[in-house]
PDB file of C-alpha atoms in Angstrom:
ATOM      1  CA  SER K   1      -0.791  -2.058 -12.953  1.00 75.00           C
ATOM      2  CA  GLY K   2       1.151  -1.227  -9.376  1.00 84.00           C
ATOM      3  CA  LEU K   3      -2.128  -0.578  -8.098  1.00 88.00           C
ATOM      4  CA  ALA K   4      -3.314  -4.708  -8.692  1.00 92.00           C
ATOM      5  CA  LEU K   5      -0.339  -6.001  -8.357  1.00 92.00           C
ATOM      6  CA  ALA K   6      -0.128  -4.706  -4.634  1.00 92.00           C
ATOM      7  CA  GLN K   7      -3.725  -6.072  -4.651  1.00 94.00           C
ATOM      8  CA  ALA K   8      -3.173  -9.397  -5.926  1.00 94.00           C
ATOM      9  CA  LEU K   9       0.226  -9.875  -3.260  1.00 94.00           C
ATOM     10  CA  GLU K  10      -2.116  -8.690  -0.403  1.00 95.00           C
ATOM     11  CA  ALA K  11      -4.602 -11.235  -1.234  1.00 95.00           C
ATOM     12  CA  GLN K  12      -1.705 -13.924  -2.311  1.00 95.00           C
ATOM     13  CA  ARG K  13       0.135 -13.414   1.716  1.00 94.00           C
ATOM     14  CA  THR K  14      -3.192 -13.067   2.841  1.00 94.00           C
ATOM     15  CA  ALA K  15      -4.584 -16.314   1.657  1.00 94.00           C
ATOM     16  CA  ALA K  16      -1.459 -18.783   2.092  1.00 92.00           C
ATOM     17  CA  GLY K  17      -1.304 -16.998   5.510  1.00 90.00           C
ATOM     18  CA  GLU K  18      -5.094 -18.311   6.372  1.00 92.00           C
ATOM     19  CA  ALA K  19      -5.203 -21.597   4.843  1.00 90.00           C
ATOM     20  CA  VAL K  20      -1.504 -22.301   6.674  1.00 88.00           C
ATOM     21  CA  GLN K  21      -3.775 -21.426  10.244  1.00 88.00           C
ATOM     22  CA  LEU K  22      -6.875 -23.607   9.107  1.00 87.00           C
ATOM     23  CA  HIS K  23      -5.211 -26.759   8.513  1.00 85.00           C
ATOM     24  CA  GLY K  24      -2.935 -26.461  11.196  1.00 82.00           C
ATOM     25  CA  GLY K  25       0.226 -27.667  11.991  1.00 78.00           C
ATOM     26  CA  VAL K  26       0.410 -29.777   8.844  1.00 80.00           C
ATOM     27  CA  GLY K  27      -0.440 -26.408   7.164  1.00 75.00           C
ATOM     28  CA  PHE K  28       3.318 -26.158   7.476  1.00 74.00           C
ATOM     29  CA  THR K  29       5.008 -29.023   6.456  1.00 80.00           C
ATOM     30  CA  TRP K  30       6.283 -30.924   3.423  1.00 77.00           C
ATOM     31  CA  GLU K  31       2.635 -33.684   3.807  1.00 83.00           C
ATOM     32  CA  HIS K  32       0.298 -30.237   2.812  1.00 84.00           C
ATOM     33  CA  ASP K  33       0.626 -27.421  -0.555  1.00 87.00           C
ATOM     34  CA  ALA K  34      -0.045 -24.489   1.721  1.00 87.00           C
ATOM     35  CA  HIS K  35       3.113 -24.305   2.533  1.00 86.00           C
ATOM     36  CA  LEU K  36       4.402 -23.789  -0.945  1.00 90.00           C
ATOM     37  CA  TYR K  37       1.088 -20.966  -0.832  1.00 90.00           C
ATOM     38  CA  PHE K  38       2.544 -19.522   1.261  1.00 89.00           C
ATOM     39  CA  LYS K  39       6.356 -19.197   0.461  1.00 91.00           C
ATOM     40  CA  ARG K  40       5.042 -18.604  -3.003  1.00 93.00           C
ATOM     41  CA  ALA K  41       3.537 -15.527  -1.641  1.00 93.00           C
ATOM     42  CA  ALA K  42       6.511 -14.868   0.337  1.00 92.00           C
ATOM     43  CA  SER K  43       9.004 -14.970  -2.426  1.00 94.00           C
ATOM     44  CA  ASP K  44       7.197 -12.890  -4.590  1.00 93.00           C
ATOM     45  CA  GLU K  45       7.156  -9.872  -2.155  1.00 92.00           C
ATOM     46  CA  LEU K  46      10.917  -9.484  -2.223  1.00 92.00           C
ATOM     47  CA  LEU K  47      10.577  -9.781  -5.619  1.00 93.00           C
ATOM     48  CA  PHE K  48       7.863  -7.197  -5.912  1.00 92.00           C
ATOM     49  CA  GLY K  49       8.466  -5.206  -3.131  1.00 91.00           C
ATOM     50  CA  PRO K  50       6.921  -4.635  -0.166  1.00 92.00           C
ATOM     51  CA  VAL K  51       2.450  -3.152  -0.981  1.00 92.00           C
ATOM     52  CA  HIS K  52       2.479  -0.042   0.745  1.00 92.00           C
ATOM     53  CA  ARG K  53       5.371   0.542  -1.529  1.00 93.00           C
ATOM     54  CA  LEU K  54       3.723  -0.505  -4.897  1.00 91.00           C
ATOM     55  CA  ARG K  55       1.365   1.428  -3.749  1.00 92.00           C
ATOM     56  CA  ALA K  56       3.244   4.726  -2.843  1.00 92.00           C
ATOM     57  CA  ARG K  57       5.088   4.394  -6.317  1.00 91.00           C
ATOM     58  CA  ALA K  58       1.640   4.298  -8.513  1.00 89.00           C
ATOM     59  CA  ALA K  59      -0.110   7.253  -5.822  1.00 89.00           C
ATOM     60  CA  GLU K  60       3.723   8.728  -7.800  1.00 89.00           C
ATOM     61  CA  ARG K  61       2.706   7.938 -11.092  1.00 87.00           C
ATOM     62  CA  GLU K  62      -0.490   9.566 -10.887  1.00 84.00           C
ATOM     63  CA  GLY K  63       0.251  12.068  -9.426  1.00 84.00           C
ATOM     64  CA  LEU K  64      -0.692  12.081  -5.886  1.00 80.00           C
ATOM     65  CA  PHE K  65       1.528  13.113  -3.910  1.00 72.00           C
ATOM     66  CA  ALA K  66       3.202  15.783  -6.091  1.00 61.00           C
ATOM     67  CA  GLU K  67       4.910  18.041  -4.424  1.00 64.00           C
ATOM     68  CA  PRO K  68       3.326  21.306  -4.771  1.00 58.00           C
ATOM     69  CA  ASP K  69       5.198  24.013  -7.557  1.00 60.00           C
ATOM     70  CA  ALA K  70       5.804  28.031  -6.354  1.00 53.00           C
ATOM     71  CA  ALA K  71       2.222  28.990  -8.333  1.00 53.00           C
ATOM     72  CA  SER K  72      -0.538  26.563  -5.967  1.00 54.00           C
ATOM     73  CA  ALA K  73       2.041  26.761  -2.978  1.00 54.00           C
ATOM     74  CA  SER K  74       1.289  30.483  -2.933  1.00 55.00           C
ATOM     75  CA  ALA K  75      -2.289  30.005  -3.315  1.00 53.00           C
ATOM     76  CA  THR K  76      -2.705  27.914  -0.404  1.00 56.00           C
ATOM     77  CA  ALA K  77      -0.789  30.066   2.175  1.00 55.00           C
ATOM     78  CA  SER K  78      -3.010  33.211   0.843  1.00 54.00           C
ATOM     79  CA  THR K  79      -5.759  30.932   1.703  1.00 55.00           C
ATOM     80  CA  ASP K  80      -4.786  29.750   4.942  1.00 55.00           C
ATOM     81  CA  GLY K  81      -3.783  33.574   6.345  1.00 56.00           C
ATOM     82  CA  HIS K  82      -7.322  33.853   4.826  1.00 50.00           C
ATOM     83  CA  ARG K  83      -9.447  31.397   7.071  1.00 53.00           C
ATOM     84  CA  ALA K  84      -6.445  32.558  10.009  1.00 50.00           C
ATOM     85  CA  ARG K  85      -7.601  36.173   9.375  1.00 51.00           C
ATOM     86  CA  LYS K  86     -11.733  34.989   8.983  1.00 50.00           C
ATOM     87  CA  ALA K  87     -10.851  32.709  12.691  1.00 50.00           C
ATOM     88  CA  VAL K  88      -9.351  35.857  13.750  1.00 51.00           C
ATOM     89  CA  ALA K  89     -12.428  37.942  13.439  1.00 49.00           C
ATOM     90  CA  VAL K  90     -14.977  35.615  14.261  1.00 47.00           C
TER      91      VAL K  90
END
C-alpha cells in the first residue's frame, strides 16, 4: 500500500542519514557502506515519489480529502448557518 511505502521510505531515509552522521566523514566515503544506503534512499524517493505525495495519494484513494457532493455541501452550509444564528442569539 502507499502508506506502507511512505513509512518505509521515511524510515530508510532517516536510518541512512543517521548512519552517515554516526560514522562522520568516513560514512560518506567509499571506504564505508553507509553512503550506499544513503544514495539508495535518495534514489528510491526519486523512483517512488516524495513521502508527502504518497501519503496524499493514499488518503485520496480512501476518500479522506474528497470534495463534498452537492447534498452534503448544502447540509453543512445549513448547519453552519444554524450555528451562526445560535451564536448571535447568545
